[in-house]
Coordinates of C-alpha atoms in Angstrom, one line a residue:
X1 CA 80.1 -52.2 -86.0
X2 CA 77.5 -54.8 -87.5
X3 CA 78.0 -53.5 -91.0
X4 CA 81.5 -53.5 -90.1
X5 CA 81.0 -57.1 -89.2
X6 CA 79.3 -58.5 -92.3
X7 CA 81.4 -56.8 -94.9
X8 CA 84.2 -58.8 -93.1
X9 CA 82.4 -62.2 -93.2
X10 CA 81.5 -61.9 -96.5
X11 CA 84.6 -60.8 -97.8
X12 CA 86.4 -64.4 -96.2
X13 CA 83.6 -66.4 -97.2
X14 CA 84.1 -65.9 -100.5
X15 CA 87.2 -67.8 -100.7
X16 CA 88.3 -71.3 -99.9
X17 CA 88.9 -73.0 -96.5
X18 CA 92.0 -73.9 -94.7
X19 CA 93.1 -76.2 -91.9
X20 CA 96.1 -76.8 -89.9
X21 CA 95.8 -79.8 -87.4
X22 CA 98.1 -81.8 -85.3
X23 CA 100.0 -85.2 -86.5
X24 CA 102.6 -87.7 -84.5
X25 CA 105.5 -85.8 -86.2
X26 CA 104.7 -82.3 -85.8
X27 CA 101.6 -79.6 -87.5
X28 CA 100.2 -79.9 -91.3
X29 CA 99.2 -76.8 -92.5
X30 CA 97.0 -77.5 -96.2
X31 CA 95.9 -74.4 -97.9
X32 CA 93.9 -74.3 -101.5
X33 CA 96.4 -72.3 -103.6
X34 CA 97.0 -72.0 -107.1
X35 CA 99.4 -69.6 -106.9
X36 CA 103.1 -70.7 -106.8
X37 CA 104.3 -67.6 -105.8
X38 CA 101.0 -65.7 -103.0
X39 CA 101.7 -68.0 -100.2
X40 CA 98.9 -68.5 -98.0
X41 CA 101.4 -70.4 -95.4
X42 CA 104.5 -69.0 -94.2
X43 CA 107.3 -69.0 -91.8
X44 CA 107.1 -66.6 -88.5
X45 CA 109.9 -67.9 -86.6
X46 CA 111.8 -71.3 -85.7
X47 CA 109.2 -73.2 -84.0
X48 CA 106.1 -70.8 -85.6
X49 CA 104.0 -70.7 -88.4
X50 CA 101.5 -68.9 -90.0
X51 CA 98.3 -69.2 -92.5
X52 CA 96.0 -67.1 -93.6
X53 CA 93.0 -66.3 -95.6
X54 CA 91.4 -63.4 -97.2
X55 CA 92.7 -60.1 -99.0
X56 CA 96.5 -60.9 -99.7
X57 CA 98.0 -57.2 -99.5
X58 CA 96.1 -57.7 -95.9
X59 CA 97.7 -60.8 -94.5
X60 CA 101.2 -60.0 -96.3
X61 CA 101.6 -57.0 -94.2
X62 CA 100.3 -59.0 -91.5
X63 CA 102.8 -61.1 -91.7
X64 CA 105.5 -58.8 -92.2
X65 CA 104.7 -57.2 -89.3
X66 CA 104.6 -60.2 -87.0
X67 CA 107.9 -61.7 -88.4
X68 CA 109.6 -58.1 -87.2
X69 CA 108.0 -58.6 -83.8
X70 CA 109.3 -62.4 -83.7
X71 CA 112.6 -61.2 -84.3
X72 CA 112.9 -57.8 -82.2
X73 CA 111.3 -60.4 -79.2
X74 CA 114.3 -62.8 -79.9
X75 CA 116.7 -60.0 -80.2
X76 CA 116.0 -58.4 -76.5
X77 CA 115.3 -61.3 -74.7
X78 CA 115.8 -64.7 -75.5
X79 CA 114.6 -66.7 -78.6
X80 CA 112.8 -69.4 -76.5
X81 CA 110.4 -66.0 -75.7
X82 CA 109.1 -65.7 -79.2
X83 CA 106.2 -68.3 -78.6
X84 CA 102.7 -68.8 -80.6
X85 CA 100.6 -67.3 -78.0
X86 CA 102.4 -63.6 -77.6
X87 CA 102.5 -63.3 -81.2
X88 CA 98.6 -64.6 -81.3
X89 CA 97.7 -61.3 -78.3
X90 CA 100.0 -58.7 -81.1
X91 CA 98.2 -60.0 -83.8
X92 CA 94.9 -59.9 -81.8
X93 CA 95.5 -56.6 -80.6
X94 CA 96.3 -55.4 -84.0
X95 CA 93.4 -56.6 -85.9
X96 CA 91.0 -55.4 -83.2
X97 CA 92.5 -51.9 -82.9
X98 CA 92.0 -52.0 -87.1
X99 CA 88.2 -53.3 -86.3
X100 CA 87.3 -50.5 -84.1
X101 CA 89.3 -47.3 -85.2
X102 CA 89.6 -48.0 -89.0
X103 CA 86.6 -47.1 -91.4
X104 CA 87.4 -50.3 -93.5
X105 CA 88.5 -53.5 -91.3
X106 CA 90.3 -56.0 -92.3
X107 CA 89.2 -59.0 -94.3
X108 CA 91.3 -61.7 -93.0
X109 CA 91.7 -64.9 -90.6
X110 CA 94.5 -66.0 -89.3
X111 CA 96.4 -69.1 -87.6
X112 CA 99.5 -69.2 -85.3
X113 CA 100.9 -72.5 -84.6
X114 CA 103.6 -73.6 -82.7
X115 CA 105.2 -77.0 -82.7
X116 CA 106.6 -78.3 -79.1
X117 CA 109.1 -80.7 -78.0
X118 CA 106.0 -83.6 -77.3
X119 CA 102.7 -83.6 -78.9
X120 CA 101.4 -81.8 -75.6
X121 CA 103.2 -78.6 -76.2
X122 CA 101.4 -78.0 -79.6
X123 CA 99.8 -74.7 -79.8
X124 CA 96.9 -74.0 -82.2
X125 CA 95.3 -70.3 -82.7
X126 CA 93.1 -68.4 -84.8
X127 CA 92.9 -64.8 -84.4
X128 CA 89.6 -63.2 -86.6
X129 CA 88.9 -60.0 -88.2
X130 CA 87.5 -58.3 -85.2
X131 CA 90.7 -59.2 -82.7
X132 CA 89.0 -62.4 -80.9
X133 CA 91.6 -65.2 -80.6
X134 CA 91.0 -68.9 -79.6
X135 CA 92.8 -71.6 -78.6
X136 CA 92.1 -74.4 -81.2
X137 CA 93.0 -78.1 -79.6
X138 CA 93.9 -80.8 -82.5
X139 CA 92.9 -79.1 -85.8
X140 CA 91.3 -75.9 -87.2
X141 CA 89.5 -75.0 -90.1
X142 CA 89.6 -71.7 -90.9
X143 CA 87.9 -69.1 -93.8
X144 CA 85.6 -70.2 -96.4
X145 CA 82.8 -72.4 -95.2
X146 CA 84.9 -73.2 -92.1
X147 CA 81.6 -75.1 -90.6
X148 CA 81.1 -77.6 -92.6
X149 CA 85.2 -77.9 -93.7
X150 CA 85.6 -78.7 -89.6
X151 CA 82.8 -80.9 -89.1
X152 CA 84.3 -83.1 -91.6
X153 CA 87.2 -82.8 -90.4
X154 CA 86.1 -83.8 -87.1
X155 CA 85.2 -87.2 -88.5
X156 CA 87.9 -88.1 -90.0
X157 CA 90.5 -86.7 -87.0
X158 CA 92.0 -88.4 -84.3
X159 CA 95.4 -88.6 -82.0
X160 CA 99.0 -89.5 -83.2
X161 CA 98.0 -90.2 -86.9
X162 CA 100.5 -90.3 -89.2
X163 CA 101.4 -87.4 -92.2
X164 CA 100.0 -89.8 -94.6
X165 CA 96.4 -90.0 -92.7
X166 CA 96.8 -86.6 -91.4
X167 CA 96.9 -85.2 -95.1
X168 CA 94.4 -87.7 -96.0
X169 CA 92.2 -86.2 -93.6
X170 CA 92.8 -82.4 -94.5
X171 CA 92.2 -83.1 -98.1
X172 CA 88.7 -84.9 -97.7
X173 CA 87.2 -82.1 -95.4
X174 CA 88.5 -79.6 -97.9
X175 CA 86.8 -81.7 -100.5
X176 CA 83.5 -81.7 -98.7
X177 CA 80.6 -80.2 -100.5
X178 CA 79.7 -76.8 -99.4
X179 CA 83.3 -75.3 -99.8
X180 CA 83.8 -74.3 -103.4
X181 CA 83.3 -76.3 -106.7
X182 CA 86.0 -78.3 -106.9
X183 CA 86.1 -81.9 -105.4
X184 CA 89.6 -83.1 -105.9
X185 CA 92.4 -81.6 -106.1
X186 CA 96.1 -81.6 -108.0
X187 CA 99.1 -80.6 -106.6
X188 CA 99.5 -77.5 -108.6
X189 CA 96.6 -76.4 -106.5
X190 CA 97.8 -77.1 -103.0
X191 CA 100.0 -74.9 -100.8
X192 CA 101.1 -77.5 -97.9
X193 CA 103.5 -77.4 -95.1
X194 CA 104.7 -79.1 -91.8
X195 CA 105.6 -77.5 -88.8
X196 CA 108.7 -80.9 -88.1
X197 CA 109.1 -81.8 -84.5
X198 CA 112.3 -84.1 -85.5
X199 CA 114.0 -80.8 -86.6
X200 CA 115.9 -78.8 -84.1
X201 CA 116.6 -75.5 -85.3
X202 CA 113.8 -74.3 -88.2
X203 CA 111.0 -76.5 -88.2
X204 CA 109.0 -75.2 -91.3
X205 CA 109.2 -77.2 -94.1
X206 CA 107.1 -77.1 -97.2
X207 CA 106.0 -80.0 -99.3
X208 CA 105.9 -80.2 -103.0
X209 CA 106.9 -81.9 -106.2
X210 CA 107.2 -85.7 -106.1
X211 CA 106.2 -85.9 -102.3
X212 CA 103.1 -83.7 -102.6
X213 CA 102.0 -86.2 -105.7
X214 CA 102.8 -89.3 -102.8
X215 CA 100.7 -87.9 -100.5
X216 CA 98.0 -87.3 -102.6
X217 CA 98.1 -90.7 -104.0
X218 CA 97.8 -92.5 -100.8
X219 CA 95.3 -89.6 -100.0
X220 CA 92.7 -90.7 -102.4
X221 CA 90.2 -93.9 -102.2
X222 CA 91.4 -96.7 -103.9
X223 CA 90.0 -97.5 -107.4
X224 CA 86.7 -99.7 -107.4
X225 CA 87.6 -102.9 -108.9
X226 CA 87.4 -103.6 -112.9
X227 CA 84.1 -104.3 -114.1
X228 CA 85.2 -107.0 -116.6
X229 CA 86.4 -108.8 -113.6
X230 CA 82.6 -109.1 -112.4
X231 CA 81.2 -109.7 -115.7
X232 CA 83.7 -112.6 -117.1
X233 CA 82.9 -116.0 -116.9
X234 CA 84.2 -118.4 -114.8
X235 CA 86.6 -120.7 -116.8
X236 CA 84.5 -124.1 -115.7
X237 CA 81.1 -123.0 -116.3
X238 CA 78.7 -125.6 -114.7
X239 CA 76.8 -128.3 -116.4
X240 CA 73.7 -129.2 -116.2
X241 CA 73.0 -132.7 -115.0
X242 CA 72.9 -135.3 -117.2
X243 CA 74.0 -133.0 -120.4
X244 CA 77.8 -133.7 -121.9
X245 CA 79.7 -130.4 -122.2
X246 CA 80.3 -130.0 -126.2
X247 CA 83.5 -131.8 -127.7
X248 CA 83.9 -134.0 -124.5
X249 CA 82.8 -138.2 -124.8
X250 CA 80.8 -139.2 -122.0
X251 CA 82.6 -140.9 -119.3
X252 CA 83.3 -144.8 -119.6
X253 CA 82.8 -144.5 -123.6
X254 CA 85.8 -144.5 -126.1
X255 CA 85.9 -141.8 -128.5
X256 CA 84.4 -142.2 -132.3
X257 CA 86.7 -144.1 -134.8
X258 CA 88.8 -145.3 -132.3
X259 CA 89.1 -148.7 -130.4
X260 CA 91.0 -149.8 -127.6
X261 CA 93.9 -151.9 -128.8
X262 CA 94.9 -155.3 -127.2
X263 CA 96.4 -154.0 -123.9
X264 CA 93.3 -151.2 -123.6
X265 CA 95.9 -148.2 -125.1
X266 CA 94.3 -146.5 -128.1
X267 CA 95.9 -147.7 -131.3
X268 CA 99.3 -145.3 -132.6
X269 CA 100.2 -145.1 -129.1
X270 CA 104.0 -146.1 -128.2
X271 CA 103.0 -147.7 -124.6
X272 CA 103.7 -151.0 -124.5
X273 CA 101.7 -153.9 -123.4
X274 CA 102.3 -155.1 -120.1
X275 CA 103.8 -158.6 -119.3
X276 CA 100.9 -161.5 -118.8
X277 CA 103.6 -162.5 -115.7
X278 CA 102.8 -162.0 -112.3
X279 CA 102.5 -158.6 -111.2
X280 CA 105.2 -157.2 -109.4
X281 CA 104.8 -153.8 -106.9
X282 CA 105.2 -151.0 -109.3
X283 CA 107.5 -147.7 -107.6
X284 CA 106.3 -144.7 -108.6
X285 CA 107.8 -142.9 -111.6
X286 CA 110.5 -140.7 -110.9
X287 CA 108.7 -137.4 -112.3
X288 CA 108.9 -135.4 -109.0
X289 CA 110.8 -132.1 -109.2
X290 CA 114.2 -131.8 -106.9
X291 CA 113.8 -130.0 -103.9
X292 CA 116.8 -128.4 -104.7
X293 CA 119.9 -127.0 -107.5
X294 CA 121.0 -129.3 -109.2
X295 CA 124.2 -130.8 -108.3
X296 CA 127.4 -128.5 -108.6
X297 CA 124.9 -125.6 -109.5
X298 CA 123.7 -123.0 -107.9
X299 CA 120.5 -120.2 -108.1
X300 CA 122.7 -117.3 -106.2
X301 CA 122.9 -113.8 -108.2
X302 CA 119.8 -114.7 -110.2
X303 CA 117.5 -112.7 -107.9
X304 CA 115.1 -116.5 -107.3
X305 CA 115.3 -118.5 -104.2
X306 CA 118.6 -117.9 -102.2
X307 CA 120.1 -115.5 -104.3
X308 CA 121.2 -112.2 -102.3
X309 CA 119.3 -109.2 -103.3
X310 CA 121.0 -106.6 -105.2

């Protein structure tokens, strides 16, 4: 059974981690997957899904077989008896009945989640080689280095975030040293899913194309700021005191080859001189912009100001 044990553990250790964790809308389910067509994350039944790591031919028949119990369940009884938890006790007893009786176990873990009406009803399991299932609260790591995957997960979790912060999360523990060589990801090598609690009927849905590339944009840390932006000058250097700045006349001095003319404008200029009467309160020049459109016009449909948006 030891031997048994370790062939097991070393077989899902030597691929990546996985994690499934709880958000405000529903379950994300992020798998490493470079494969567009071996799906690590699948569909069991309306409310139910299902990840895996290890051997694929393993977990496919795995989950073959537990998407025939799902359905036979529904079909007897009633569909609101297929839950997470009775197909988590097949699968367990399955994988432990493989474990003890079969000369070569099974190299595969595996998670059943369920997505409830409020965030309360969320169910979370992970079933192991040897048959032992757990109850997993929140999030789950899974295969791989799961230890250090779920401590840094653990940082980085907490209640009702949002998909955007959820994924955020799943994609730094994945990224955390220890699990693989790879620190960042595309998406061409993500398999990701949502278990939506908005939907009514089939809640699975995966994500990919153009909203996998926005998630993993908003995912990543911002850029550091430009390093010419640091480095630049400001634009009024300071001087020191009692230095000119170069190509400026010291204050209170005229400029060379030049002399005030009679009414103390500099000669060429068209100012006039001012009237040796008595000085009269000047108003001030009429320079100020309007505060408005000009009369009869008007700044709607050019996008500025009051203009209605298109």
């Amino acid at each position: 059974m030891r031997d048994k044990a370790d062939y097991a553990r070393k077989g899902i250790a030597r691929g990546r981690s996985c994690v499934a964790l709880q958000y405000a809308g529903g379950i994300l389910l992020v798998a490493p997957n470079p494969s567009s067509a071996l799906h690590k994350i699948s569909e069991i039944y309306d409310r139910i899904g299902f990840a895996a790591v290890g051997r694929y031919n393993e977990y496919e028949n795995l989950r073959k077989a537990g998407v025939t119990y799902a359905d036979i369940t529904g079909y007897q009884f009633d569909r609101h008896d297929v839950t997470a938890r009775g197909i988590a006790n097949w699968y367990a007893q399955t994988l432990g009945t493989i474990f003890t009786e079969s000369p070569k176990p099974f190299e595969v873990e595996i998670v059943v989640a369920e997505v409830g009406a409020q965030p309360a009803d969320d169910q979370i399991y992970r079933i192991t080689f040897d048959g032992s299932v757990t109850d997993e609260p929140g999030f789950v790591a899974f295969g791989g280095q799961a230890d250090q995957v779920s401590a840094a997960l653990k940082e980085r979790y907490s209640d009702d975030m949002s998909l955007s912060e959820a994924f955020a999360a799943a994609l730094s523990a994945l990224s955390a040293p220890g699990n693989g060589e790879r620190t960042e990801f595309a998406a061409a090598q993500l398999e990701v899913a949502i278990l939506d609690r908005a939907r009514d009927h089939r809640t699975f849905r995966r994500i990919r194309g153009a909203r996998l590339e926005e998630l993993l944009a908003e995912g990543r840390p911002a850029p550091a700021p430009a390093a010419e932006a640091a480095d630049a000058e400001p634009a009024d250097a300071e001087t020191p005191a009692g230095e000119t700045p170069s190509g400026s006349a010291p204050p209170g001095s005229a400029s060379s080859g030049t002399a005030p003319g009679p009414s103390g404008s500099a000669p060429g200029s068209s100012t006039p001189p001012t009237s040796s009467g008595p000085s009269s309160p000047s108003s001030p020049p009429d320079t100020e912009p309007p505060t408005g459109p000009a009369p009869g016009g008007s700044d709607r449909g050019t996008g500025l100001g009051g203009g209605s948006p298109l």
